[in-house]
Amino acid sequence: MNASSAPRSATTRSARHRRPWHTRTALAITTALACLPALAAPAYAFGPGTHTEITEGALQGFQKKSLEAMAAGDLGDGTWGAIRGSDKGTYYPYQTRYHCDDADYLKGGHYPRTRQQATGELLACVQTAVEEFHKAVVAADGLVDSQGGINTKDVNLSSRCKYNDQPGRAKCEVFEHLGRAWHVIEDFYSHSNWTDHSDPKQAIGLTNPPGLQKTTPAPFFTLRAYSNQSTATWEAEATKEIDKTPDLATGCAPQEYEHDDPTHYNDCTGRINHYDTNGKGGLSKEGSRATIDDNGKHAVDVATEDIKRQWKDFQAELLATYPHGRGTKMICALTHDTPTDATCK
Ligand SMILES: [Zn+2]
């Protein structure tokens, strides 16, 4: 498991552009529909702007521009909302821990990966989210000065935030890190079997992994609590939670690097796959898995519930970390488009 912080420089490897959810979904749905009788249209599949749908559904009380800076898809001018940041550029799209991929495991037989390896991948993805949560809390310090006054330049949204790992306006930095943390979590529900039902018409196997049918968020994404614990402590706690669901899996993603090594893409042979391949189902709700028992909707519903929890926890952490009214003002600065000392009290 490698859960180190992301480097600031992009890899020089030529970028194989990661198709965004909606493009990949459209292809997957087309393929899936081609194999289904006319009446069996999918009830709900991850489609255009699913990250946006989840994030907007979770964030209440944000004004328009602030919500857009956090949750929008492509804005048409080469920028996007923070929640899409990890699907962009030449570094993040290829890192499994930013998308909760490669935690694949299937009991019985001779599966090429162990339960321990799968759990290690899940812990790497939790750690990524915890680190980004912490960076967002630190970046919030720049929103409000030590006297409790709003740093006007740091909250100005008159030009778009660019989520490119460069230091800039504090508000953009907070959103950038929250976007990376929350993207991991949203992807977990899309890419794992946490909320899924398996296909009752097929035997359980590589192309029909078990479904855990969970209706509440995963207990091991308690970013706020974990960010205040030592790595050893929270890893032990998260492992205990993951151990309660030994069938928990995400899929192997062939376009991502194995162990962050840019010279090796994942070899997904004989493993639960992320994508539908050769007419066989993958685990991601971007594909045919979404059409079983409304799995796509189940994943969106629980992901939205989780991001609601994450936003609540983030606000609580700001209030605890920045006393004497600073935390309250930071929350106002994040949710309001043109916050001032007069409008944020
Ligand atoms: Zn992703």
PDB file of N, CA and C in Angstrom, residues 30-84:
ATOM      1  N   THR A  30     -24.790   1.720 -23.636  1.00  0.00           N
ATOM      2  CA  THR A  30     -25.087   1.306 -25.001  1.00  0.00           C
ATOM      3  C   THR A  30     -24.813  -0.186 -25.149  1.00  0.00           C
ATOM      4  N   THR A  31     -23.654  -0.607 -24.635  1.00  0.00           N
ATOM      5  CA  THR A  31     -23.291  -2.019 -24.722  1.00  0.00           C
ATOM      6  C   THR A  31     -24.286  -2.870 -23.952  1.00  0.00           C
ATOM      7  N   ALA A  32     -24.599  -2.402 -22.749  1.00  0.00           N
ATOM      8  CA  ALA A  32     -25.507  -3.182 -21.905  1.00  0.00           C
ATOM      9  C   ALA A  32     -26.879  -3.292 -22.556  1.00  0.00           C
ATOM     10  N   LEU A  33     -27.352  -2.172 -23.085  1.00  0.00           N
ATOM     11  CA  LEU A  33     -28.680  -2.188 -23.679  1.00  0.00           C
ATOM     12  C   LEU A  33     -28.739  -3.092 -24.901  1.00  0.00           C
ATOM     13  N   ALA A  34     -27.628  -3.125 -25.632  1.00  0.00           N
ATOM     14  CA  ALA A  34     -27.593  -3.947 -26.833  1.00  0.00           C
ATOM     15  C   ALA A  34     -27.815  -5.419 -26.494  1.00  0.00           C
ATOM     16  N   CYS A  35     -27.479  -5.803 -25.266  1.00  0.00           N
ATOM     17  CA  CYS A  35     -27.587  -7.211 -24.879  1.00  0.00           C
ATOM     18  C   CYS A  35     -28.879  -7.504 -24.120  1.00  0.00           C
ATOM     19  N   LEU A  36     -29.692  -6.492 -23.908  1.00  0.00           N
ATOM     20  CA  LEU A  36     -30.874  -6.704 -23.079  1.00  0.00           C
ATOM     21  C   LEU A  36     -32.148  -6.661 -23.920  1.00  0.00           C
ATOM     22  N   PRO A  37     -33.181  -7.380 -23.490  1.00  0.00           N
ATOM     23  CA  PRO A  37     -34.464  -7.236 -24.170  1.00  0.00           C
ATOM     24  C   PRO A  37     -34.954  -5.790 -24.046  1.00  0.00           C
ATOM     25  N   ALA A  38     -35.773  -5.361 -24.990  1.00  0.00           N
ATOM     26  CA  ALA A  38     -36.173  -3.952 -25.057  1.00  0.00           C
ATOM     27  C   ALA A  38     -36.782  -3.442 -23.753  1.00  0.00           C
ATOM     28  N   LEU A  39     -37.510  -4.258 -23.034  1.00  0.00           N
ATOM     29  CA  LEU A  39     -38.213  -3.781 -21.851  1.00  0.00           C
ATOM     30  C   LEU A  39     -37.297  -3.618 -20.637  1.00  0.00           C
ATOM     31  N   ALA A  40     -36.135  -4.252 -20.689  1.00  0.00           N
ATOM     32  CA  ALA A  40     -35.285  -4.250 -19.497  1.00  0.00           C
ATOM     33  C   ALA A  40     -34.339  -3.049 -19.469  1.00  0.00           C
ATOM     34  N   ALA A  41     -34.892  -1.863 -19.702  1.00  0.00           N
ATOM     35  CA  ALA A  41     -34.053  -0.662 -19.656  1.00  0.00           C
ATOM     36  C   ALA A  41     -33.569  -0.443 -18.233  1.00  0.00           C
ATOM     37  N   PRO A  42     -32.363   0.095 -18.084  1.00  0.00           N
ATOM     38  CA  PRO A  42     -31.858   0.298 -16.735  1.00  0.00           C
ATOM     39  C   PRO A  42     -32.707   1.316 -15.989  1.00  0.00           C
ATOM     40  N   ALA A  43     -32.962   1.055 -14.729  1.00  0.00           N
ATOM     41  CA  ALA A  43     -33.729   2.001 -13.928  1.00  0.00           C
ATOM     42  C   ALA A  43     -32.883   3.228 -13.639  1.00  0.00           C
ATOM     43  N   TYR A  44     -31.614   3.035 -13.408  1.00  0.00           N
ATOM     44  CA  TYR A  44     -30.748   4.164 -13.071  1.00  0.00           C
ATOM     45  C   TYR A  44     -29.307   3.725 -13.227  1.00  0.00           C
ATOM     46  N   ALA A  45     -28.558   4.468 -14.013  1.00  0.00           N
ATOM     47  CA  ALA A  45     -27.117   4.190 -14.137  1.00  0.00           C
ATOM     48  C   ALA A  45     -26.359   5.484 -13.892  1.00  0.00           C
ATOM     49  N   PHE A  46     -25.117   5.349 -13.452  1.00  0.00           N
ATOM     50  CA  PHE A  46     -24.300   6.549 -13.262  1.00  0.00           C
ATOM     51  C   PHE A  46     -24.130   7.218 -14.610  1.00  0.00           C
ATOM     52  N   GLY A  47     -24.604   8.441 -14.705  1.00  0.00           N
ATOM     53  CA  GLY A  47     -24.623   9.114 -15.994  1.00  0.00           C
ATOM     54  C   GLY A  47     -23.916  10.452 -15.941  1.00  0.00           C
ATOM     55  N   PRO A  48     -24.239  11.329 -16.900  1.00  0.00           N
ATOM     56  CA  PRO A  48     -23.566  12.626 -16.952  1.00  0.00           C
ATOM     57  C   PRO A  48     -23.669  13.359 -15.610  1.00  0.00           C
ATOM     58  N   GLY A  49     -22.544  13.752 -15.119  1.00  0.00           N
ATOM     59  CA  GLY A  49     -22.553  14.595 -13.926  1.00  0.00           C
ATOM     60  C   GLY A  49     -22.974  13.912 -12.639  1.00  0.00           C
ATOM     61  N   THR A  50     -22.706  12.622 -12.507  1.00  0.00           N
ATOM     62  CA  THR A  50     -23.141  11.963 -11.272  1.00  0.00           C
ATOM     63  C   THR A  50     -22.425  12.522 -10.045  1.00  0.00           C
ATOM     64  N   HIS A  51     -21.130  12.834 -10.182  1.00  0.00           N
ATOM     65  CA  HIS A  51     -20.426  13.471  -9.056  1.00  0.00           C
ATOM     66  C   HIS A  51     -21.121  14.785  -8.679  1.00  0.00           C
ATOM     67  N   THR A  52     -21.553  15.523  -9.706  1.00  0.00           N
ATOM     68  CA  THR A  52     -22.240  16.804  -9.466  1.00  0.00           C
ATOM     69  C   THR A  52     -23.564  16.566  -8.749  1.00  0.00           C
ATOM     70  N   GLU A  53     -24.297  15.571  -9.220  1.00  0.00           N
ATOM     71  CA  GLU A  53     -25.607  15.266  -8.628  1.00  0.00           C
ATOM     72  C   GLU A  53     -25.466  14.919  -7.141  1.00  0.00           C
ATOM     73  N   ILE A  54     -24.484  14.079  -6.834  1.00  0.00           N
ATOM     74  CA  ILE A  54     -24.287  13.661  -5.443  1.00  0.00           C
ATOM     75  C   ILE A  54     -23.880  14.852  -4.581  1.00  0.00           C
ATOM     76  N   THR A  55     -22.912  15.630  -5.081  1.00  0.00           N
ATOM     77  CA  THR A  55     -22.365  16.724  -4.275  1.00  0.00           C
ATOM     78  C   THR A  55     -23.410  17.826  -4.070  1.00  0.00           C
ATOM     79  N   GLU A  56     -24.118  18.168  -5.146  1.00  0.00           N
ATOM     80  CA  GLU A  56     -25.164  19.190  -5.009  1.00  0.00           C
ATOM     81  C   GLU A  56     -26.281  18.709  -4.081  1.00  0.00           C
ATOM     82  N   GLY A  57     -26.583  17.425  -4.172  1.00  0.00           N
ATOM     83  CA  GLY A  57     -27.638  16.872  -3.321  1.00  0.00           C
ATOM     84  C   GLY A  57     -27.265  16.920  -1.846  1.00  0.00           C
ATOM     85  N   ALA A  58     -25.960  16.906  -1.582  1.00  0.00           N
ATOM     86  CA  ALA A  58     -25.509  16.850  -0.184  1.00  0.00           C
ATOM     87  C   ALA A  58     -25.295  18.233   0.420  1.00  0.00           C
ATOM     88  N   LEU A  59     -24.967  19.217  -0.420  1.00  0.00           N
ATOM     89  CA  LEU A  59     -24.578  20.530   0.110  1.00  0.00           C
ATOM     90  C   LEU A  59     -25.770  21.483   0.134  1.00  0.00           C
ATOM     91  N   GLN A  60     -26.267  21.732   1.286  1.00  0.00           N
ATOM     92  CA  GLN A  60     -27.375  22.675   1.438  1.00  0.00           C
ATOM     93  C   GLN A  60     -26.814  24.019   1.899  1.00  0.00           C
ATOM     94  N   GLY A  61     -27.443  25.101   1.443  1.00  0.00           N
ATOM     95  CA  GLY A  61     -27.073  26.425   1.948  1.00  0.00           C
ATOM     96  C   GLY A  61     -25.898  27.063   1.223  1.00  0.00           C
ATOM     97  N   PHE A  62     -25.409  26.450   0.174  1.00  0.00           N
ATOM     98  CA  PHE A  62     -24.353  27.064  -0.634  1.00  0.00           C
ATOM     99  C   PHE A  62     -24.987  28.010  -1.664  1.00  0.00           C
ATOM    100  N   GLN A  63     -24.374  29.192  -1.836  1.00  0.00           N
ATOM    101  CA  GLN A  63     -24.837  30.063  -2.906  1.00  0.00           C
ATOM    102  C   GLN A  63     -24.282  29.572  -4.244  1.00  0.00           C
ATOM    103  N   LYS A  64     -24.858  30.120  -5.321  1.00  0.00           N
ATOM    104  CA  LYS A  64     -24.666  29.557  -6.668  1.00  0.00           C
ATOM    105  C   LYS A  64     -23.207  29.345  -7.081  1.00  0.00           C
ATOM    106  N   LYS A  65     -22.415  30.419  -7.044  1.00  0.00           N
ATOM    107  CA  LYS A  65     -21.034  30.316  -7.538  1.00  0.00           C
ATOM    108  C   LYS A  65     -20.183  29.397  -6.663  1.00  0.00           C
ATOM    109  N   SER A  66     -20.446  29.446  -5.386  1.00  0.00           N
ATOM    110  CA  SER A  66     -19.673  28.605  -4.460  1.00  0.00           C
ATOM    111  C   SER A  66     -20.009  27.136  -4.691  1.00  0.00           C
ATOM    112  N   LEU A  67     -21.288  26.863  -4.904  1.00  0.00           N
ATOM    113  CA  LEU A  67     -21.708  25.481  -5.171  1.00  0.00           C
ATOM    114  C   LEU A  67     -21.096  24.994  -6.487  1.00  0.00           C
ATOM    115  N   GLU A  68     -21.097  25.881  -7.473  1.00  0.00           N
ATOM    116  CA  GLU A  68     -20.533  25.537  -8.777  1.00  0.00           C
ATOM    117  C   GLU A  68     -19.030  25.232  -8.642  1.00  0.00           C
ATOM    118  N   ALA A  69     -18.320  26.067  -7.880  1.00  0.00           N
ATOM    119  CA  ALA A  69     -16.872  25.871  -7.712  1.00  0.00           C
ATOM    120  C   ALA A  69     -16.582  24.532  -7.048  1.00  0.00           C
ATOM    121  N   MET A  70     -17.495  24.071  -6.233  1.00  0.00           N
ATOM    122  CA  MET A  70     -17.300  22.794  -5.540  1.00  0.00           C
ATOM    123  C   MET A  70     -17.809  21.617  -6.377  1.00  0.00           C
ATOM    124  N   ALA A  71     -18.984  21.770  -6.973  1.00  0.00           N
ATOM    125  CA  ALA A  71     -19.700  20.580  -7.452  1.00  0.00           C
ATOM    126  C   ALA A  71     -19.861  20.460  -8.962  1.00  0.00           C
ATOM    127  N   ALA A  72     -19.558  21.506  -9.721  1.00  0.00           N
ATOM    128  CA  ALA A  72     -19.870  21.466 -11.155  1.00  0.00           C
ATOM    129  C   ALA A  72     -19.066  20.403 -11.886  1.00  0.00           C
ATOM    130  N   GLY A  73     -19.587  19.995 -13.041  1.00  0.00           N
ATOM    131  CA  GLY A  73     -18.820  19.145 -13.955  1.00  0.00           C
ATOM    132  C   GLY A  73     -17.946  20.067 -14.793  1.00  0.00           C
ATOM    133  N   ASP A  74     -17.783  19.756 -16.056  1.00  0.00           N
ATOM    134  CA  ASP A  74     -17.008  20.641 -16.926  1.00  0.00           C
ATOM    135  C   ASP A  74     -17.762  21.946 -17.131  1.00  0.00           C
ATOM    136  N   LEU A  75     -17.042  23.068 -16.964  1.00  0.00           N
ATOM    137  CA  LEU A  75     -17.702  24.362 -17.077  1.00  0.00           C
ATOM    138  C   LEU A  75     -17.563  24.961 -18.474  1.00  0.00           C
ATOM    139  N   GLY A  76     -16.931  24.231 -19.377  1.00  0.00           N
ATOM    140  CA  GLY A  76     -16.883  24.647 -20.775  1.00  0.00           C
ATOM    141  C   GLY A  76     -15.763  25.615 -21.111  1.00  0.00           C
ATOM    142  N   ASP A  77     -14.993  26.020 -20.115  1.00  0.00           N
ATOM    143  CA  ASP A  77     -13.894  26.950 -20.389  1.00  0.00           C
ATOM    144  C   ASP A  77     -12.570  26.367 -19.885  1.00  0.00           C
ATOM    145  N   GLY A  78     -12.509  25.049 -19.867  1.00  0.00           N
ATOM    146  CA  GLY A  78     -11.273  24.395 -19.410  1.00  0.00           C
ATOM    147  C   GLY A  78     -11.155  24.328 -17.892  1.00  0.00           C
ATOM    148  N   THR A  79     -12.232  24.635 -17.189  1.00  0.00           N
ATOM    149  CA  THR A  79     -12.227  24.484 -15.727  1.00  0.00           C
ATOM    150  C   THR A  79     -13.389  23.573 -15.321  1.00  0.00           C
ATOM    151  N   TRP A  80     -13.365  23.183 -14.052  1.00  0.00           N
ATOM    152  CA  TRP A  80     -14.378  22.249 -13.545  1.00  0.00           C
ATOM    153  C   TRP A  80     -14.512  22.447 -12.048  1.00  0.00           C
ATOM    154  N   GLY A  81     -15.541  21.852 -11.498  1.00  0.00           N
ATOM    155  CA  GLY A  81     -15.719  21.904 -10.051  1.00  0.00           C
ATOM    156  C   GLY A  81     -14.720  21.003  -9.352  1.00  0.00           C
ATOM    157  N   ALA A  82     -14.454  21.319  -8.089  1.00  0.00           N
ATOM    158  CA  ALA A  82     -13.423  20.586  -7.340  1.00  0.00           C
ATOM    159  C   ALA A  82     -13.710  19.089  -7.260  1.00  0.00           C
ATOM    160  N   ILE A  83     -14.970  18.719  -7.284  1.00  0.00           N
ATOM    161  CA  ILE A  83     -15.313  17.301  -7.131  1.00  0.00           C
ATOM    162  C   ILE A  83     -14.818  16.480  -8.331  1.00  0.00           C
ATOM    163  N   ARG A  84     -14.560  17.157  -9.459  1.00  0.00           N
ATOM    164  CA  ARG A  84     -14.066  16.462 -10.658  1.00  0.00           C
ATOM    165  C   ARG A  84     -12.542  16.457 -10.764  1.00  0.00           C
TER     166      ARG A  84
END
